[in-house]
Amino acid sequence: MSSVIVVGTQWGDEGKGKVVDLLAENAQVVVRYQGGNNAGHTLVVSGQTYALHLVPSGILHPEKKVVIAGGVVVDPDVLIDEIDTLLQRGVKVTPENLLIGYTAHVIMPYHKLLDAARERPLPGTEDIGRVKIGTTGRGIGPAYEDKASRQGIRLHDLLDATIFEKRVKAALLEKNTLFTHLYKVQNSDISELLALREKWLSRLEPFMGNTFTFLQEQIAKGANILYEGAQGAQLDLDHGTYPYVTSSTTMSGGASPGAGVAPDKLDLVVGLVKAYTTRVGAGPFPTELCGTLGDKLREAGGEYGTTTGRPRRCGWLDGVVVKTAASLSGIGKLALTKLDVLRGFEELKVAYSYELDGQIIDFMPPDIAELARVKPLYKTFAGFSEDIKGARKLEDLPLNARNYLDAITEICKVPLGLVSVGPDREQTITLAQFF
Ligand code: GDP
Ligand code: IMO
Ligand code: MG
C-alpha cells in the first residue's frame, strides 16, 4: 500500500488535474481534501476535455473510488451540475464510485453574497485598508470562516430538517445584519434557503457517507490512495502571500486533517511545477512579465482561468517559490508541466534568488510589501524551437529543453518524476514510479 499527495507549488493551475488523472491509473482511491469549487482542474483524455471543480480527477477511471472528504467546502448546486454534466458525457458517477463526506461544510448562497460584497468597493471606506483579493467569488472564504467560528452547516445537517432550520436561522442572524447595515444588499430569505435542503438531499444523499471509516478500511486493505490538492503553496492560508491567498491549507500537510488520515499514512508528495509561473487575482508576483513576453506566455499556454475565465498573470519560473513549496510540503518528486509552451522563446529565465534592498536572499520574505520590492536574480538559458509534444522520453527532448529541466532540479534539489509536454494524458514523459 502507498499514498501519494499531489500539490501545487506555485499559485495554482499547475496541471494538477492532468497529473492526478494520470497517476490514478495505479491507485484505487482518489481523494479531494481541501478547497472547493474555486479549483478548476482540467483533464484531456483522447482529445476530450473535462473541467472539474469538486469531483476528484480520478473520475474518468470508472473502476476507482473518488472521495470528497470533510476538509472540502461543497457548493451542492455546483456539485449536482458537475455530476449531471459528467453523466451526460457518459462518465460513470454513481454511489459506487463517488463518496461525499458527511462532515464537508456546505457553501450556502449567503457565503457567495458575502464573498462578492467584500470584493466590491464600499463607499466611505477607501482609506481603511480593505483589500480586494480577486477571489473566485465562490463563497470559499466565508464558508471556511463559518466552519472556524462553529456556525457552519455540514452535509450531515441536511439530513434533519429541524437541525438545518436552526443552523440556517442562527447564521442568518449575523449575515442579514451585515447585508442590511454594512453591505446594503438584499437579505437572504429563510424560506428559500430551507427549500434547498430537499432539492440538495434528493440528489446528493445517495453519495453521502462516512469517509473516515471508508479510508481506514482502504488503508487496512492495502489500497493505493491518491490525494488531490487544490490551489498552490503560495495561496496557502498560513504560508502564502497573505492576505492574497485562499482560505485553506494548500501544503501537503492539509491532507491529514482534510481527509482524516494520520501523517504516517502519507508516503510521497509530488509537487506540480508549471514550467513558468501564473497567478490569478491580486497579490505580489516577483517574476511577472507585464509586456509582450507575458502576453506571449498567456496565449501560448492558454492561460485563462478554468473556473472564472479570467486572464492569468504570467511570468518566468520562480525557483525561490518552488523551493519554498518543496520545503513546506516535503516534496519528494517534481512533476513539471507545460514545457511545450516554452517552445519558440529565444531565451528562458529562471529566478534562483532575490535581491531585497541590496541584500541577496534565497527565501520569500513573509512581508508582502517586501516581497513586492524584491528583484529576481535570473539564470538565462537558450530556448528551443522544436515541437516537443510527441516526446515520450527525456532523450526525445532537445538539449536546450533538457538543460532547462536540469536547472530546475538543481535549484529545487528535488528530482523530476514526470514531465508533461501537452494537455493530453498521453503527452507525458514518465521518469519514476509513484506507487
Ligand atoms: P490545475 O488547476 O492545477 O488542475 O490546472 P488547470 O487545469 O487549471 O490549468 C492547467 C491547464 O494546462 C489546463 O488547460 C490543462 O489542460 C493544461 N495542461 C496541463 N498540462 C499541460 C502541458 O503539459 N502542456 C500544455 N500545453 N497544457 C497543459
Ligand atoms: P486550482 O486548484 C488558481 C485564487 C483566486 C484568488 C485567491 C482567493 O485550479 O489550482 P478564493 O476564491 O479561493 O477565496 O480566492 O485564490 N485561487 C486560485 N488560483 N487556481 C486555483 O485553484 C485557485 N483557487 C483560488 O484567484 O486570488
Ligand atoms: Mg486550475
Short mmCIF file of C-alpha atoms and ligand atoms in Angstrom, two decimals:
data_model
loop_
_atom_site.label_atom_id
_atom_site.label_comp_id
_atom_site.label_asym_id
_atom_site.label_seq_id
_atom_site.Cartn_x
_atom_site.Cartn_y
_atom_site.Cartn_z
CA MET A 1 0.00 0.00 0.00
CA SER A 2 1.12 3.55 -0.53
CA SER A 3 -0.26 7.04 -0.55
CA VAL A 4 0.72 9.88 -2.83
CA ILE A 5 -0.25 13.53 -2.41
CA VAL A 6 -0.29 15.85 -5.41
CA VAL A 7 0.10 19.55 -4.58
CA GLY A 8 0.67 22.77 -6.50
CA THR A 9 3.95 24.57 -5.80
CA GLN A 10 3.05 27.99 -7.23
CA TRP A 11 -0.23 29.94 -7.37
CA GLY A 12 -2.43 27.11 -8.63
CA ASP A 13 -3.27 25.88 -12.13
CA GLU A 14 -0.03 23.92 -12.43
CA GLY A 15 -1.78 20.99 -14.11
CA LYS A 16 -2.82 19.00 -11.02
CA GLY A 17 -5.92 17.66 -12.77
CA LYS A 18 -3.90 16.17 -15.61
CA VAL A 19 -1.35 14.56 -13.30
CA VAL A 20 -3.93 13.20 -10.85
CA ASP A 21 -5.84 11.61 -13.74
CA LEU A 22 -2.60 10.06 -14.93
CA LEU A 23 -1.43 8.76 -11.53
CA ALA A 24 -4.95 7.50 -10.73
CA GLU A 25 -4.19 4.60 -13.06
CA ASN A 26 -2.18 2.98 -10.26
CA ALA A 27 -4.40 3.99 -7.33
CA GLN A 28 -7.65 2.50 -6.10
CA VAL A 29 -8.92 5.68 -4.41
CA VAL A 30 -8.59 9.40 -5.26
CA VAL A 31 -9.41 11.95 -2.53
CA ARG A 32 -10.03 15.72 -2.62
CA TYR A 33 -9.34 17.05 0.88
CA GLN A 34 -9.41 20.90 0.83
CA GLY A 35 -10.66 23.89 -1.14
CA GLY A 36 -13.88 23.83 -3.06
CA ASN A 37 -15.08 24.88 -6.47
CA ASN A 38 -12.55 27.68 -6.56
CA ALA A 39 -10.45 24.87 -8.04
CA GLY A 40 -10.64 24.19 -11.76
CA HIS A 41 -8.85 21.00 -12.75
CA THR A 42 -8.63 20.15 -16.44
CA LEU A 43 -8.30 16.66 -17.86
CA VAL A 44 -7.77 15.86 -21.51
CA VAL A 45 -8.25 12.26 -22.49
CA SER A 46 -8.40 11.08 -26.11
CA GLY A 47 -8.96 14.64 -27.26
CA GLN A 48 -11.93 15.18 -24.89
CA THR A 49 -11.59 17.98 -22.32
CA TYR A 50 -13.20 17.80 -18.87
CA ALA A 51 -13.13 20.69 -16.37
CA LEU A 52 -13.67 19.53 -12.80
CA HIS A 53 -14.26 21.75 -9.78
CA LEU A 54 -15.32 19.42 -6.97
CA VAL A 55 -15.37 15.89 -8.32
CA PRO A 56 -11.87 14.37 -7.91
CA SER A 57 -9.78 13.98 -11.04
CA GLY A 58 -9.86 10.18 -10.83
CA ILE A 59 -13.47 10.10 -12.03
CA LEU A 60 -12.62 9.12 -15.61
CA HIS A 61 -11.40 5.75 -14.30
CA PRO A 62 -14.74 4.03 -13.67
CA GLU A 63 -13.26 1.28 -11.50
CA LYS A 64 -11.71 3.73 -8.98
CA LYS A 65 -13.46 5.27 -6.00
CA VAL A 66 -13.30 9.04 -5.75
CA VAL A 67 -13.89 10.74 -2.42
CA ILE A 68 -14.75 14.30 -1.43
CA ALA A 69 -13.52 14.39 2.15
CA GLY A 70 -14.55 16.60 5.07
CA GLY A 71 -11.91 19.28 4.50
CA VAL A 72 -13.58 20.35 1.26
CA VAL A 73 -16.26 23.04 1.21
CA VAL A 74 -19.09 21.90 -1.05
CA ASP A 75 -21.50 24.03 -3.04
CA PRO A 76 -24.27 21.46 -3.57
CA ASP A 77 -25.68 23.19 -6.67
CA VAL A 78 -22.27 23.17 -8.34
CA LEU A 79 -21.67 19.56 -7.39
CA ILE A 80 -25.07 18.47 -8.75
CA ASP A 81 -24.36 20.33 -12.02
CA GLU A 82 -20.94 18.76 -12.27
CA ILE A 83 -22.33 15.26 -11.70
CA ASP A 84 -25.04 15.89 -14.32
CA THR A 85 -22.54 17.18 -16.88
CA LEU A 86 -20.33 14.13 -16.37
CA LEU A 87 -23.32 11.77 -16.64
CA GLN A 88 -24.43 13.46 -19.86
CA ARG A 89 -20.96 12.82 -21.26
CA GLY A 90 -21.20 9.14 -20.41
CA VAL A 91 -18.88 9.22 -17.38
CA LYS A 92 -19.81 6.83 -14.58
CA VAL A 93 -20.84 8.75 -11.44
CA THR A 94 -22.78 6.54 -9.04
CA PRO A 95 -22.70 5.92 -5.28
CA GLU A 96 -20.47 3.00 -6.15
CA ASN A 97 -17.63 5.26 -7.35
CA LEU A 98 -18.26 8.65 -5.66
CA LEU A 99 -18.36 9.16 -1.89
CA ILE A 100 -19.05 12.58 -0.36
CA GLY A 101 -18.16 13.07 3.30
CA TYR A 102 -20.88 13.94 5.83
CA THR A 103 -18.51 16.36 7.55
CA ALA A 104 -17.85 18.53 4.49
CA HIS A 105 -19.15 22.05 5.02
CA VAL A 106 -21.81 23.46 2.76
CA ILE A 107 -21.28 26.68 0.81
CA MET A 108 -24.61 28.44 1.31
CA PRO A 109 -25.93 31.17 -1.02
CA TYR A 110 -25.17 33.78 1.65
CA HIS A 111 -21.49 32.80 1.57
CA LYS A 112 -21.35 33.73 -2.11
CA LEU A 113 -23.17 37.02 -1.42
CA LEU A 114 -20.70 37.84 1.31
CA ASP A 115 -17.70 36.93 -0.87
CA ALA A 116 -18.97 39.25 -3.62
CA ALA A 117 -19.88 42.05 -1.21
CA ARG A 118 -16.38 42.06 0.29
CA GLU A 119 -14.80 42.38 -3.13
CA ARG A 120 -16.89 45.44 -4.06
CA PRO A 121 -15.85 48.97 -3.12
CA LEU A 122 -17.66 50.24 -0.04
CA PRO A 123 -18.30 53.98 -0.12
CA GLY A 124 -16.58 55.81 2.72
CA THR A 125 -14.07 53.03 3.46
CA GLU A 126 -11.49 53.86 0.80
CA ASP A 127 -8.68 54.63 3.23
CA ILE A 128 -9.08 51.88 5.84
CA GLY A 129 -7.13 49.10 4.16
CA ARG A 130 -9.91 46.86 2.88
CA VAL A 131 -8.27 44.58 0.34
CA LYS A 132 -9.71 43.26 -2.87
CA ILE A 133 -8.25 39.76 -3.15
CA GLY A 134 -9.65 38.93 -6.56
CA THR A 135 -11.33 35.80 -5.20
CA THR A 136 -13.14 33.37 -7.44
CA GLY A 137 -16.40 34.63 -5.89
CA ARG A 138 -17.46 31.10 -5.00
CA GLY A 139 -18.06 31.77 -1.30
CA ILE A 140 -14.99 29.79 -0.25
CA GLY A 141 -13.63 32.21 2.39
CA PRO A 142 -16.99 32.86 4.10
CA ALA A 143 -17.75 29.12 4.22
CA TYR A 144 -14.39 28.35 5.88
CA GLU A 145 -14.95 31.26 8.27
CA ASP A 146 -18.26 29.79 9.41
CA LYS A 147 -16.56 26.44 9.84
CA ALA A 148 -13.91 28.00 12.08
CA SER A 149 -16.44 30.01 14.07
CA ARG A 150 -18.64 26.93 14.55
CA GLN A 151 -21.52 28.43 12.59
CA GLY A 152 -21.08 26.23 9.56
CA ILE A 153 -23.58 23.77 8.15
CA ARG A 154 -22.25 20.35 7.30
CA LEU A 155 -23.71 17.96 4.75
CA HIS A 156 -24.88 15.75 7.60
CA ASP A 157 -27.02 18.63 8.92
CA LEU A 158 -29.12 18.41 5.76
CA LEU A 159 -30.49 15.07 6.94
CA ASP A 160 -32.52 16.62 9.75
CA ALA A 161 -34.94 19.42 8.82
CA THR A 162 -35.08 20.80 12.38
CA ILE A 163 -31.33 20.98 12.83
CA PHE A 164 -30.89 22.52 9.37
CA GLU A 165 -33.51 25.19 10.08
CA LYS A 166 -31.94 26.11 13.40
CA ARG A 167 -28.49 26.42 11.91
CA VAL A 168 -29.66 28.48 8.95
CA LYS A 169 -31.60 30.82 11.25
CA ALA A 170 -28.60 31.31 13.51
CA ALA A 171 -26.35 32.03 10.54
CA LEU A 172 -28.81 34.49 9.02
CA LEU A 173 -28.99 36.49 12.21
CA GLU A 174 -25.45 37.66 11.56
CA LYS A 175 -25.38 37.56 7.77
CA ASN A 176 -28.53 39.58 7.24
CA THR A 177 -27.35 42.19 9.72
CA LEU A 178 -24.22 42.63 7.61
CA PHE A 179 -26.21 42.64 4.37
CA THR A 180 -28.65 45.27 5.61
CA HIS A 181 -26.43 47.60 7.55
CA LEU A 182 -22.97 47.29 6.06
CA TYR A 183 -23.10 45.97 2.51
CA LYS A 184 -26.58 47.29 1.62
CA VAL A 185 -27.59 44.22 -0.35
CA GLN A 186 -30.76 42.22 -0.27
CA ASN A 187 -31.22 39.88 2.70
CA SER A 188 -31.16 36.12 2.33
CA ASP A 189 -34.65 34.70 2.51
CA ILE A 190 -35.07 31.94 5.07
CA SER A 191 -37.82 30.05 3.22
CA GLU A 192 -35.79 29.98 0.00
CA LEU A 193 -32.83 28.59 1.90
CA LEU A 194 -34.90 25.96 3.69
CA ALA A 195 -36.33 24.80 0.36
CA LEU A 196 -32.82 23.96 -0.83
CA ARG A 197 -32.48 21.15 1.68
CA GLU A 198 -34.79 18.70 -0.06
CA LYS A 199 -33.54 19.62 -3.51
CA TRP A 200 -29.95 19.00 -2.46
CA LEU A 201 -30.69 15.85 -0.50
CA SER A 202 -32.72 14.27 -3.26
CA ARG A 203 -29.62 14.26 -5.47
CA LEU A 204 -26.72 14.04 -3.06
CA GLU A 205 -27.89 11.81 -0.21
CA PRO A 206 -27.15 8.56 -2.08
CA PHE A 207 -23.50 9.63 -2.37
CA MET A 208 -23.09 10.81 1.23
CA GLY A 209 -21.27 8.73 3.81
CA ASN A 210 -18.50 8.36 6.35
CA THR A 211 -15.19 8.98 4.60
CA PHE A 212 -13.19 8.28 7.78
CA THR A 213 -14.33 4.65 8.06
CA PHE A 214 -14.05 4.19 4.29
CA LEU A 215 -10.45 5.43 4.15
CA GLN A 216 -9.44 3.45 7.23
CA GLU A 217 -10.80 0.29 5.61
CA GLN A 218 -8.90 1.07 2.42
CA ILE A 219 -5.67 1.65 4.33
CA ALA A 220 -6.17 -1.63 6.22
CA LYS A 221 -6.76 -3.40 2.90
CA GLY A 222 -3.51 -2.01 1.49
CA ALA A 223 -5.09 0.19 -1.18
CA ASN A 224 -3.08 2.79 -3.05
CA ILE A 225 -4.58 6.18 -2.26
CA LEU A 226 -4.01 9.37 -4.22
CA TYR A 227 -4.71 12.70 -2.53
CA GLU A 228 -5.52 15.58 -4.88
CA GLY A 229 -4.57 19.01 -3.62
CA ALA A 230 -6.19 22.17 -4.90
CA GLN A 231 -4.64 25.65 -5.39
CA GLY A 232 -0.90 26.02 -4.77
CA ALA A 233 1.63 26.67 -1.99
CA GLN A 234 1.63 30.45 -2.42
CA LEU A 235 -2.16 30.51 -1.91
CA ASP A 236 -1.79 28.72 1.45
CA LEU A 237 -3.64 30.49 4.25
CA ASP A 238 -0.63 30.43 6.57
CA HIS A 239 2.38 30.35 4.27
CA GLY A 240 1.23 32.06 1.09
CA THR A 241 1.25 35.72 0.14
CA TYR A 242 -1.27 36.66 2.84
CA PRO A 243 -3.81 38.25 2.54
CA TYR A 244 -3.80 37.40 -1.16
CA VAL A 245 -4.41 33.72 -0.51
CA THR A 246 -7.23 31.24 -0.29
CA SER A 247 -8.78 30.09 2.99
CA SER A 248 -7.41 26.57 3.35
CA THR A 249 -4.12 24.73 3.83
CA THR A 250 -2.74 24.03 0.39
CA MET A 251 0.50 22.43 1.57
CA SER A 252 0.67 18.63 1.69
CA GLY A 253 0.11 18.77 5.46
CA GLY A 254 -3.50 19.76 4.76
CA ALA A 255 -4.20 16.25 3.51
CA SER A 256 -4.04 14.86 7.02
CA PRO A 257 -6.79 16.92 8.70
CA GLY A 258 -8.67 17.39 5.44
CA ALA A 259 -9.01 13.70 4.70
CA GLY A 260 -8.80 12.41 8.27
CA VAL A 261 -5.69 10.34 7.69
CA ALA A 262 -2.66 10.33 10.01
CA PRO A 263 0.60 11.79 8.61
CA ASP A 264 2.38 8.44 8.96
CA LYS A 265 -0.03 7.03 6.38
CA LEU A 266 1.11 9.53 3.75
CA ASP A 267 4.16 8.44 1.79
CA LEU A 268 5.17 10.59 -1.16
CA VAL A 269 4.44 14.20 -2.06
CA VAL A 270 4.51 15.12 -5.73
CA GLY A 271 4.96 18.85 -6.34
CA LEU A 272 3.45 20.21 -9.52
CA VAL A 273 5.54 22.88 -11.22
CA LYS A 274 4.40 24.75 -14.27
CA ALA A 275 7.43 25.44 -16.50
CA TYR A 276 6.76 29.16 -16.00
CA THR A 277 4.60 30.98 -13.44
CA THR A 278 0.99 32.15 -13.47
CA ARG A 279 -1.24 33.80 -10.95
CA VAL A 280 -4.95 34.74 -10.99
CA GLY A 281 -6.16 37.54 -8.75
CA ALA A 282 -4.22 40.21 -6.89
CA GLY A 283 -1.01 39.98 -4.88
CA PRO A 284 2.77 40.10 -5.31
CA PHE A 285 4.35 38.12 -8.15
CA PRO A 286 8.12 38.78 -8.38
CA THR A 287 8.78 37.23 -11.82
CA GLU A 288 5.67 38.65 -13.52
CA LEU A 289 6.16 39.74 -17.14
CA CYS A 290 3.83 42.61 -17.90
CA GLY A 291 4.70 43.28 -21.55
CA THR A 292 4.74 41.27 -24.75
CA LEU A 293 6.60 38.30 -23.23
CA GLY A 294 3.85 37.89 -20.64
CA ASP A 295 1.20 38.12 -23.36
CA LYS A 296 3.07 35.56 -25.43
CA LEU A 297 3.14 33.12 -22.50
CA ARG A 298 -0.59 33.69 -21.85
CA GLU A 299 -1.54 32.98 -25.45
CA ALA A 300 0.87 30.05 -25.91
CA GLY A 301 -0.26 28.45 -22.65
CA GLY A 302 -3.97 29.26 -22.97
CA GLU A 303 -3.67 30.94 -19.59
CA TYR A 304 -7.29 31.82 -18.88
CA GLY A 305 -8.89 30.58 -15.66
CA THR A 306 -10.67 27.22 -15.74
CA THR A 307 -13.07 28.47 -13.06
CA THR A 308 -13.63 32.15 -13.84
CA GLY A 309 -12.19 32.60 -17.35
CA ARG A 310 -10.01 35.47 -16.08
CA PRO A 311 -6.70 36.03 -17.91
CA ARG A 312 -3.91 34.67 -15.75
CA ARG A 313 -0.90 36.87 -14.99
CA CYS A 314 2.21 35.22 -16.45
CA GLY A 315 5.95 35.32 -15.77
CA TRP A 316 9.20 33.37 -15.69
CA LEU A 317 9.64 30.36 -13.48
CA ASP A 318 10.46 31.40 -9.92
CA GLY A 319 12.83 28.88 -8.34
CA VAL A 320 12.51 30.59 -4.95
CA VAL A 321 8.76 29.96 -5.00
CA VAL A 322 9.21 26.30 -5.94
CA LYS A 323 12.00 25.76 -3.39
CA THR A 324 9.76 27.21 -0.70
CA ALA A 325 6.98 24.82 -1.64
CA ALA A 326 9.39 21.89 -1.69
CA SER A 327 10.27 22.61 1.95
CA LEU A 328 6.74 23.41 3.09
CA SER A 329 5.28 20.27 1.57
CA GLY A 330 8.20 17.84 1.81
CA ILE A 331 8.15 17.26 -1.91
CA GLY A 332 9.85 14.04 -2.97
CA LYS A 333 9.31 14.33 -6.72
CA LEU A 334 8.58 17.18 -9.06
CA ALA A 335 6.11 16.93 -11.91
CA LEU A 336 6.92 19.62 -14.43
CA THR A 337 4.10 20.65 -16.76
CA LYS A 338 3.62 22.77 -19.87
CA LEU A 339 7.23 22.54 -21.03
CA ASP A 340 5.87 22.52 -24.61
CA VAL A 341 4.50 26.05 -24.08
CA LEU A 342 8.06 27.44 -23.88
CA ARG A 343 8.77 26.47 -27.48
CA GLY A 344 9.78 29.46 -29.60
CA PHE A 345 11.14 31.70 -26.82
CA GLU A 346 14.63 32.80 -27.76
CA GLU A 347 15.76 32.62 -24.16
CA LEU A 348 14.26 31.27 -20.96
CA LYS A 349 14.82 32.58 -17.46
CA VAL A 350 14.55 31.04 -14.03
CA ALA A 351 14.84 33.11 -10.84
CA TYR A 352 17.21 31.43 -8.38
CA SER A 353 17.27 34.11 -5.65
CA TYR A 354 16.10 37.64 -4.95
CA GLU A 355 17.73 40.94 -4.20
CA LEU A 356 15.98 42.83 -1.43
CA ASP A 357 17.18 46.31 -0.53
CA GLY A 358 20.72 45.49 -1.66
CA GLN A 359 20.87 42.07 0.06
CA ILE A 360 20.73 38.74 -1.73
CA ILE A 361 18.20 36.35 -0.21
CA ASP A 362 17.04 32.91 -1.29
CA PHE A 363 13.74 32.84 0.60
CA MET A 364 10.42 34.62 0.22
CA PRO A 365 10.14 37.47 2.72
CA PRO A 366 6.98 36.95 4.81
CA ASP A 367 6.01 40.60 4.50
CA ILE A 368 4.26 41.10 1.17
CA ALA A 369 5.43 44.72 0.95
CA GLU A 370 8.98 43.35 0.96
CA LEU A 371 8.07 40.63 -1.48
CA ALA A 372 6.68 43.27 -3.81
CA ARG A 373 10.08 45.01 -3.68
CA VAL A 374 12.34 42.03 -4.43
CA LYS A 375 14.21 41.91 -7.72
CA PRO A 376 14.53 38.36 -9.02
CA LEU A 377 18.04 37.26 -9.96
CA TYR A 378 17.82 35.12 -13.06
CA LYS A 379 19.77 32.40 -14.79
CA THR A 380 19.25 32.60 -18.53
CA PHE A 381 19.02 29.61 -20.84
CA ALA A 382 18.88 29.27 -24.61
CA GLY A 383 15.37 28.44 -25.78
CA PHE A 384 14.22 25.66 -28.11
CA SER A 385 12.18 25.82 -31.29
CA GLU A 386 11.22 22.15 -31.73
CA ASP A 387 7.68 20.86 -31.18
CA ILE A 388 8.13 18.56 -28.17
CA LYS A 389 4.53 17.37 -27.76
CA GLY A 390 5.48 13.97 -29.17
CA ALA A 391 8.37 13.41 -26.72
CA ARG A 392 7.86 10.35 -24.50
CA LYS A 393 11.34 10.02 -23.03
CA LEU A 394 13.96 12.56 -21.96
CA GLU A 395 16.17 11.74 -24.93
CA ASP A 396 13.36 12.91 -27.24
CA LEU A 397 13.76 16.45 -25.91
CA PRO A 398 16.12 18.97 -27.48
CA LEU A 399 19.27 19.64 -25.48
CA ASN A 400 18.16 23.17 -24.56
CA ALA A 401 14.93 21.85 -23.05
CA ARG A 402 16.91 19.27 -21.05
CA ASN A 403 19.30 21.96 -19.79
CA TYR A 404 16.27 23.90 -18.57
CA LEU A 405 14.98 20.84 -16.69
CA ASP A 406 18.40 20.24 -15.13
CA ALA A 407 18.47 23.82 -13.87
CA ILE A 408 15.11 23.39 -12.17
CA THR A 409 16.09 20.22 -10.35
CA GLU A 410 19.36 21.79 -9.31
CA ILE A 411 17.68 24.89 -7.88
CA CYS A 412 14.98 22.90 -6.09
CA LYS A 413 17.18 19.93 -5.07
CA VAL A 414 14.31 17.57 -5.84
CA PRO A 415 14.32 15.01 -8.68
CA LEU A 416 11.87 15.08 -11.54
CA GLY A 417 9.31 12.30 -11.60
CA LEU A 418 7.43 13.38 -14.67
CA VAL A 419 7.47 15.96 -17.45
CA SER A 420 4.26 16.93 -19.19
CA VAL A 421 4.56 18.08 -22.80
CA GLY A 422 0.91 18.62 -23.68
CA PRO A 423 -2.53 18.64 -22.04
CA ASP A 424 -3.45 15.09 -23.03
CA ARG A 425 -2.95 12.19 -20.64
CA GLU A 426 -0.67 10.60 -23.22
CA GLN A 427 1.57 13.65 -23.66
CA THR A 428 3.81 12.77 -20.77
CA ILE A 429 7.37 11.67 -20.08
CA THR A 430 7.25 9.44 -17.02
CA LEU A 431 10.57 9.18 -15.18
CA ALA A 432 9.63 7.47 -11.93
CA GLN A 433 7.24 5.07 -10.30
CA PHE A 434 4.86 6.87 -7.97
CA PHE A 435 3.12 3.94 -6.26
P1 GDP B 1 -4.91 22.64 -12.18
O1 GDP B 1 -5.81 23.62 -11.53
O2 GDP B 1 -3.58 22.56 -11.48
O3 GDP B 1 -5.52 21.29 -12.38
O4 GDP B 1 -4.59 23.21 -13.65
P2 GDP B 1 -5.67 23.82 -14.68
O5 GDP B 1 -6.43 22.69 -15.27
O6 GDP B 1 -6.43 24.93 -14.06
O7 GDP B 1 -4.71 24.51 -15.74
C1 GDP B 1 -3.77 23.78 -16.45
C2 GDP B 1 -4.08 23.94 -17.95
O8 GDP B 1 -2.98 23.48 -18.70
C3 GDP B 1 -5.25 23.09 -18.43
O9 GDP B 1 -5.87 23.73 -19.50
C4 GDP B 1 -4.57 21.80 -18.86
O10 GDP B 1 -5.33 21.08 -19.85
C5 GDP B 1 -3.32 22.35 -19.47
N1 GDP B 1 -2.13 21.47 -19.39
C6 GDP B 1 -1.75 20.61 -18.41
N2 GDP B 1 -0.54 20.09 -18.68
C7 GDP B 1 -0.15 20.64 -19.85
C8 GDP B 1 1.04 20.53 -20.64
O11 GDP B 1 1.99 19.86 -20.30
N3 GDP B 1 1.09 21.28 -21.78
C9 GDP B 1 0.06 22.09 -22.18
N4 GDP B 1 0.19 22.76 -23.30
N5 GDP B 1 -1.06 22.20 -21.46
C10 GDP B 1 -1.16 21.51 -20.30
P1 IMO B 2 -6.67 25.28 -8.75
O1 IMO B 2 -6.99 24.13 -7.82
C1 IMO B 2 -5.60 29.49 -9.18
C2 IMO B 2 -7.06 32.22 -6.08
C3 IMO B 2 -8.06 33.28 -6.53
C4 IMO B 2 -7.72 34.40 -5.58
C5 IMO B 2 -7.39 33.65 -4.28
C6 IMO B 2 -8.55 33.57 -3.30
O2 IMO B 2 -7.43 25.25 -10.02
O3 IMO B 2 -5.21 25.44 -8.92
P2 IMO B 2 -10.79 32.15 -3.23
O4 IMO B 2 -11.95 32.12 -4.19
O5 IMO B 2 -10.13 30.84 -3.05
O6 IMO B 2 -11.13 32.81 -1.95
O7 IMO B 2 -9.72 33.13 -3.96
O8 IMO B 2 -7.03 32.34 -4.67
N1 IMO B 2 -7.42 30.82 -6.40
C7 IMO B 2 -6.87 30.11 -7.38
N2 IMO B 2 -5.97 30.47 -8.34
N3 IMO B 2 -6.03 28.22 -9.11
C8 IMO B 2 -6.90 27.84 -8.15
O9 IMO B 2 -7.27 26.55 -7.96
C9 IMO B 2 -7.40 28.82 -7.26
N4 IMO B 2 -8.27 28.78 -6.23
C10 IMO B 2 -8.25 30.02 -5.71
O10 IMO B 2 -7.85 33.63 -7.88
O11 IMO B 2 -6.54 35.04 -5.99
MG MG B 3 -6.97 25.27 -12.04
#
